[in-house]
Amino acid sequence: MKTIIEPFRIHAVEPLRMATPEHWRRCIAEAGYNLFSLRADDVLIDLLTDSGTGAMSRDQWAAVQHGDESYAGSPSWFAFRDAVTSLFPFRHVIPTHQGRAAEKILFSVGGGPGKVIPNNTHFDTTRANVEFTGAEAVDLVIAEGRDPRNRHPFKGNVDLDALEALIIRVGRDNVPLVMVTITNNSGGGQPVSLGNLRHVREVCDRFGLPLFLDACRFAENAWFIREREEDQSGRDVADIVREMASLADGMTMSAKKDPMANIGGWLACNDDALAEACRSMLIMTEGFPTYGGLAGRDLEAIAQGLREAVSHDYLRYRIRSTAYLGEALERCGIPVVVPIGGHAVYIDAGALLEHIPPLEYPGQSLAVALYEAGGIRSCEIGSVMFGRRPDGSERPAAMELVRLAIPRRAYTQSHIDYVIEVCESVAAGAPGLSCMKLVSEPSRLRHFTARFEPRLTVA
Ligand SMILES: Cc1ncc(COP(=O)(O)O)c(C=O)c1O
């Protein structure tokens, strides 16, 4: 059959709050035109993020009941550690309350002024945690990865020549580690091939540098490898994940993505001295090493979620349902990043709203319009998120995208059909959408709390 159905049926439901465009217009104005500042009750379809927003399974909720809240040595810790190391066999696993806490610890230990961290594309919190230490975050995705219309199958790949040139230019002693984000969230949710990871490993070996994975969407990345990479078809996803891990020296992780937990993360590595330094930080900022920033019940939910994340039936449905939305938008003539990524569809707002210059934030304008028209919350990934530099100057981001992130197992096909209809109607009126003007912004991660106002343009 052509139809790939949800490999589950619904066991508990949560009401949505239906409302009208007048209501949504009032809410977004009160929120300073920042979608992060809305009350979630005022959102009809929430595609802000796939992070922590998935539906946990019956078996995850059952696992929650097994949560043991002992301060030290809880059985839930061992269940968590065993589930993590069955996929990522690193010597040290350090639980954290979410991915950015793992980043904070890793870069507090390994970053600092004069250091340079290469990545395919740093996620916003990764970049912020690198820059907070005074280090520089450098994005080295392949050129195809910066072209929304290029159909390269692995647009998250690292530009190997650029990586090597950077290490030579700044000196290997100034590069504490090389990072690769799988899938590449800020670059369109695009996968990294196993071949590219092997080559990055070779570059790291040549310079004696550790390689870390930002592995939030490891299962989706592995599914793309299985589907798209030569000699990988038919391979077990868990086995591909283990091979990806074997190429790295460590990882940071947000368990709110592929492991389908509502909270959690970890840092893992093989280096004993690094692990010891990180555990000392963990105890100061997160908690004892057998729970980190988590309750025993969270550790259990993550352990079970990890087993479900590598199910082929689940991943086939997951990747197909994201493509369903992306392909429908393409058919409506809406420019989207292709091929469609794993966890989200990215509308190319720069192309759709050509009349709005990057520093008048076409992505923000489109995100606001989708909410006003249909109560859909999306996320700008463009110059609002990445435009402000550490020296205070402002520069356009590489792309002006609006991300429609799909929470795992949460919305049905008819919800997505509604999203398609809203996008089509907003795109039809795109030339009339307003520029956005920044009214206030904090000094870091401004997209979370900045306030805007629309500035009318002549269409
Ligand atoms: C690629 C990537 N890295 C790191 C993070 C940070 O994880 P968390 O939100 O759990 O702190 C995210 C979250 O969206 C992400 O997508």
PDB file of C-alpha atoms in Angstrom, residues 172-328:
ATOM      1  CA  ARG A 172      45.428  22.281  16.263  1.00  0.00           C
ATOM      2  CA  ASP A 173      46.135  23.293  19.877  1.00  0.00           C
ATOM      3  CA  ASN A 174      43.401  25.893  19.609  1.00  0.00           C
ATOM      4  CA  VAL A 175      40.795  23.359  18.490  1.00  0.00           C
ATOM      5  CA  PRO A 176      39.672  21.457  21.593  1.00  0.00           C
ATOM      6  CA  LEU A 177      37.294  19.261  19.614  1.00  0.00           C
ATOM      7  CA  VAL A 178      35.425  18.915  16.342  1.00  0.00           C
ATOM      8  CA  MET A 179      31.669  18.624  16.512  1.00  0.00           C
ATOM      9  CA  VAL A 180      29.153  17.205  14.026  1.00  0.00           C
ATOM     10  CA  THR A 181      25.420  17.727  14.478  1.00  0.00           C
ATOM     11  CA  ILE A 182      23.243  14.809  13.352  1.00  0.00           C
ATOM     12  CA  THR A 183      20.873  15.647  11.799  1.00  0.00           C
ATOM     13  CA  ASN A 184      21.850  19.229  11.107  1.00  0.00           C
ATOM     14  CA  ASN A 185      18.955  21.062  12.745  1.00  0.00           C
ATOM     15  CA  SER A 186      19.861  24.666  11.904  1.00  0.00           C
ATOM     16  CA  GLY A 187      20.751  23.631   8.360  1.00  0.00           C
ATOM     17  CA  GLY A 188      17.318  22.205   7.543  1.00  0.00           C
ATOM     18  CA  GLY A 189      17.282  18.939   9.529  1.00  0.00           C
ATOM     19  CA  GLN A 190      19.579  17.447   6.903  1.00  0.00           C
ATOM     20  CA  PRO A 191      21.496  14.218   7.528  1.00  0.00           C
ATOM     21  CA  VAL A 192      25.212  13.529   7.639  1.00  0.00           C
ATOM     22  CA  SER A 193      26.431  10.451   5.776  1.00  0.00           C
ATOM     23  CA  LEU A 194      28.424   7.687   7.359  1.00  0.00           C
ATOM     24  CA  GLY A 195      31.039   8.289   4.656  1.00  0.00           C
ATOM     25  CA  ASN A 196      31.390  11.932   5.700  1.00  0.00           C
ATOM     26  CA  LEU A 197      31.645  10.992   9.373  1.00  0.00           C
ATOM     27  CA  ARG A 198      34.402   8.517   8.521  1.00  0.00           C
ATOM     28  CA  HIS A 199      36.297  11.275   6.679  1.00  0.00           C
ATOM     29  CA  VAL A 200      35.844  13.727   9.564  1.00  0.00           C
ATOM     30  CA  ARG A 201      37.270  11.008  11.799  1.00  0.00           C
ATOM     31  CA  GLU A 202      40.281  10.733   9.503  1.00  0.00           C
ATOM     32  CA  VAL A 203      40.867  14.495   9.658  1.00  0.00           C
ATOM     33  CA  CYS A 204      40.567  14.393  13.462  1.00  0.00           C
ATOM     34  CA  ASP A 205      43.029  11.492  13.619  1.00  0.00           C
ATOM     35  CA  ARG A 206      45.503  13.325  11.425  1.00  0.00           C
ATOM     36  CA  PHE A 207      45.526  16.260  13.861  1.00  0.00           C
ATOM     37  CA  GLY A 208      44.982  14.238  17.029  1.00  0.00           C
ATOM     38  CA  LEU A 209      41.627  15.899  17.793  1.00  0.00           C
ATOM     39  CA  PRO A 210      38.563  14.415  19.489  1.00  0.00           C
ATOM     40  CA  LEU A 211      35.308  14.187  17.558  1.00  0.00           C
ATOM     41  CA  PHE A 212      31.997  14.816  19.353  1.00  0.00           C
ATOM     42  CA  LEU A 213      28.519  14.225  17.984  1.00  0.00           C
ATOM     43  CA  ASP A 214      25.608  16.497  18.777  1.00  0.00           C
ATOM     44  CA  ALA A 215      23.386  13.459  18.401  1.00  0.00           C
ATOM     45  CA  CYS A 216      19.866  14.718  19.228  1.00  0.00           C
ATOM     46  CA  ARG A 217      18.390  13.196  16.062  1.00  0.00           C
ATOM     47  CA  PHE A 218      20.668  10.198  15.712  1.00  0.00           C
ATOM     48  CA  ALA A 219      17.874   7.758  14.798  1.00  0.00           C
ATOM     49  CA  GLU A 220      16.464   9.971  12.044  1.00  0.00           C
ATOM     50  CA  ASN A 221      19.997  10.469  10.725  1.00  0.00           C
ATOM     51  CA  ALA A 222      20.599   6.705  10.753  1.00  0.00           C
ATOM     52  CA  TRP A 223      17.324   6.106   8.899  1.00  0.00           C
ATOM     53  CA  PHE A 224      18.439   8.513   6.147  1.00  0.00           C
ATOM     54  CA  ILE A 225      21.757   6.655   5.936  1.00  0.00           C
ATOM     55  CA  ARG A 226      19.834   3.391   5.534  1.00  0.00           C
ATOM     56  CA  GLU A 227      17.605   4.897   2.861  1.00  0.00           C
ATOM     57  CA  ARG A 228      20.085   7.013   0.924  1.00  0.00           C
ATOM     58  CA  GLU A 229      23.666   5.884   1.346  1.00  0.00           C
ATOM     59  CA  GLU A 230      25.296   3.351  -0.898  1.00  0.00           C
ATOM     60  CA  ASP A 231      25.771  -0.084   0.712  1.00  0.00           C
ATOM     61  CA  GLN A 232      23.631   0.838   3.736  1.00  0.00           C
ATOM     62  CA  SER A 233      20.157  -0.186   2.595  1.00  0.00           C
ATOM     63  CA  GLY A 234      18.523  -2.888   4.637  1.00  0.00           C
ATOM     64  CA  ARG A 235      20.866  -2.371   7.556  1.00  0.00           C
ATOM     65  CA  ASP A 236      19.544  -2.344  11.111  1.00  0.00           C
ATOM     66  CA  VAL A 237      19.255   1.265  12.319  1.00  0.00           C
ATOM     67  CA  ALA A 238      20.631   0.426  15.777  1.00  0.00           C
ATOM     68  CA  ASP A 239      23.677  -1.028  14.083  1.00  0.00           C
ATOM     69  CA  ILE A 240      24.184   2.152  12.024  1.00  0.00           C
ATOM     70  CA  VAL A 241      23.875   4.205  15.217  1.00  0.00           C
ATOM     71  CA  ARG A 242      26.563   2.096  16.871  1.00  0.00           C
ATOM     72  CA  GLU A 243      28.839   2.646  13.897  1.00  0.00           C
ATOM     73  CA  MET A 244      28.279   6.426  14.046  1.00  0.00           C
ATOM     74  CA  ALA A 245      29.130   6.328  17.754  1.00  0.00           C
ATOM     75  CA  SER A 246      32.240   4.222  17.113  1.00  0.00           C
ATOM     76  CA  LEU A 247      33.593   7.018  14.922  1.00  0.00           C
ATOM     77  CA  ALA A 248      33.332   9.579  17.738  1.00  0.00           C
ATOM     78  CA  ASP A 249      35.054  10.168  21.061  1.00  0.00           C
ATOM     79  CA  GLY A 250      31.988  11.538  22.747  1.00  0.00           C
ATOM     80  CA  MET A 251      28.591  13.132  22.346  1.00  0.00           C
ATOM     81  CA  THR A 252      26.138  15.653  23.680  1.00  0.00           C
ATOM     82  CA  MET A 253      22.501  14.716  23.630  1.00  0.00           C
ATOM     83  CA  SER A 254      19.057  16.107  24.167  1.00  0.00           C
ATOM     84  CA  ALA A 255      16.751  13.235  25.107  1.00  0.00           C
ATOM     85  CA  LYS A 256      13.823  15.513  24.191  1.00  0.00           C
ATOM     86  CA  LYS A 257      14.228  14.677  20.519  1.00  0.00           C
ATOM     87  CA  ASP A 258      14.703  11.143  19.158  1.00  0.00           C
ATOM     88  CA  PRO A 259      14.506   9.423  22.582  1.00  0.00           C
ATOM     89  CA  MET A 260      10.974  10.865  22.889  1.00  0.00           C
ATOM     90  CA  ALA A 261      11.228  11.990  26.506  1.00  0.00           C
ATOM     91  CA  ASN A 262       9.777  15.266  27.744  1.00  0.00           C
ATOM     92  CA  ILE A 263      13.042  16.208  29.439  1.00  0.00           C
ATOM     93  CA  GLY A 264      16.613  14.949  29.686  1.00  0.00           C
ATOM     94  CA  GLY A 265      19.982  14.720  28.034  1.00  0.00           C
ATOM     95  CA  TRP A 266      23.484  13.490  28.547  1.00  0.00           C
ATOM     96  CA  LEU A 267      27.139  14.011  27.837  1.00  0.00           C
ATOM     97  CA  ALA A 268      29.233  10.949  27.026  1.00  0.00           C
ATOM     98  CA  CYS A 269      32.901  10.431  26.285  1.00  0.00           C
ATOM     99  CA  ASN A 270      35.758   7.961  26.425  1.00  0.00           C
ATOM    100  CA  ASP A 271      38.375  10.267  27.926  1.00  0.00           C
ATOM    101  CA  ASP A 272      38.747   9.597  31.673  1.00  0.00           C
ATOM    102  CA  ALA A 273      40.250  12.996  32.550  1.00  0.00           C
ATOM    103  CA  LEU A 274      37.612  14.897  30.590  1.00  0.00           C
ATOM    104  CA  ALA A 275      34.859  12.829  32.208  1.00  0.00           C
ATOM    105  CA  GLU A 276      36.218  13.578  35.660  1.00  0.00           C
ATOM    106  CA  ALA A 277      36.335  17.316  34.977  1.00  0.00           C
ATOM    107  CA  CYS A 278      32.814  17.218  33.549  1.00  0.00           C
ATOM    108  CA  ARG A 279      31.461  15.232  36.509  1.00  0.00           C
ATOM    109  CA  SER A 280      32.856  17.855  38.879  1.00  0.00           C
ATOM    110  CA  MET A 281      30.944  20.520  36.972  1.00  0.00           C
ATOM    111  CA  LEU A 282      27.880  18.270  36.907  1.00  0.00           C
ATOM    112  CA  ILE A 283      27.823  17.961  40.681  1.00  0.00           C
ATOM    113  CA  MET A 284      27.999  21.748  41.047  1.00  0.00           C
ATOM    114  CA  THR A 285      25.338  22.572  38.487  1.00  0.00           C
ATOM    115  CA  GLU A 286      23.126  19.553  37.817  1.00  0.00           C
ATOM    116  CA  GLY A 287      23.291  16.834  40.451  1.00  0.00           C
ATOM    117  CA  PHE A 288      24.942  13.609  41.532  1.00  0.00           C
ATOM    118  CA  PRO A 289      26.427  11.614  38.609  1.00  0.00           C
ATOM    119  CA  THR A 290      23.822   8.837  38.755  1.00  0.00           C
ATOM    120  CA  TYR A 291      20.922  11.197  38.145  1.00  0.00           C
ATOM    121  CA  GLY A 292      22.433  14.439  36.821  1.00  0.00           C
ATOM    122  CA  GLY A 293      19.608  16.869  36.393  1.00  0.00           C
ATOM    123  CA  LEU A 294      16.906  14.206  36.205  1.00  0.00           C
ATOM    124  CA  ALA A 295      14.449  12.302  38.338  1.00  0.00           C
ATOM    125  CA  GLY A 296      14.636   8.497  38.291  1.00  0.00           C
ATOM    126  CA  ARG A 297      11.344   8.404  36.395  1.00  0.00           C
ATOM    127  CA  ASP A 298      12.832  10.563  33.615  1.00  0.00           C
ATOM    128  CA  LEU A 299      15.794   8.196  33.316  1.00  0.00           C
ATOM    129  CA  GLU A 300      13.342   5.292  32.868  1.00  0.00           C
ATOM    130  CA  ALA A 301      11.296   7.142  30.232  1.00  0.00           C
ATOM    131  CA  ILE A 302      14.460   7.884  28.261  1.00  0.00           C
ATOM    132  CA  ALA A 303      15.654   4.267  28.454  1.00  0.00           C
ATOM    133  CA  GLN A 304      12.361   3.015  27.011  1.00  0.00           C
ATOM    134  CA  GLY A 305      12.212   5.859  24.457  1.00  0.00           C
ATOM    135  CA  LEU A 306      15.654   4.909  23.154  1.00  0.00           C
ATOM    136  CA  ARG A 307      14.392   1.415  22.374  1.00  0.00           C
ATOM    137  CA  GLU A 308      11.397   2.842  20.505  1.00  0.00           C
ATOM    138  CA  ALA A 309      13.470   5.448  18.633  1.00  0.00           C
ATOM    139  CA  VAL A 310      15.283   2.842  16.541  1.00  0.00           C
ATOM    140  CA  SER A 311      12.145   0.905  15.537  1.00  0.00           C
ATOM    141  CA  HIS A 312      11.987   0.702  11.760  1.00  0.00           C
ATOM    142  CA  ASP A 313       8.173   0.940  11.676  1.00  0.00           C
ATOM    143  CA  TYR A 314       8.340   4.109  13.737  1.00  0.00           C
ATOM    144  CA  LEU A 315      11.128   5.707  11.694  1.00  0.00           C
ATOM    145  CA  ARG A 316       9.495   4.860   8.354  1.00  0.00           C
ATOM    146  CA  TYR A 317       6.326   6.623   9.532  1.00  0.00           C
ATOM    147  CA  ARG A 318       8.240   9.504  11.097  1.00  0.00           C
ATOM    148  CA  ILE A 319      10.306  10.402   8.056  1.00  0.00           C
ATOM    149  CA  ARG A 320       7.397   9.824   5.656  1.00  0.00           C
ATOM    150  CA  SER A 321       5.028  12.043   7.622  1.00  0.00           C
ATOM    151  CA  THR A 322       7.515  14.924   7.609  1.00  0.00           C
ATOM    152  CA  ALA A 323       7.972  14.470   3.855  1.00  0.00           C
ATOM    153  CA  TYR A 324       4.154  14.436   3.437  1.00  0.00           C
ATOM    154  CA  LEU A 325       3.990  18.029   4.696  1.00  0.00           C
ATOM    155  CA  GLY A 326       7.053  19.172   2.754  1.00  0.00           C
ATOM    156  CA  GLU A 327       5.961  17.648  -0.541  1.00  0.00           C
ATOM    157  CA  ALA A 328       2.498  19.192  -0.220  1.00  0.00           C
TER     158      ALA A 328
END
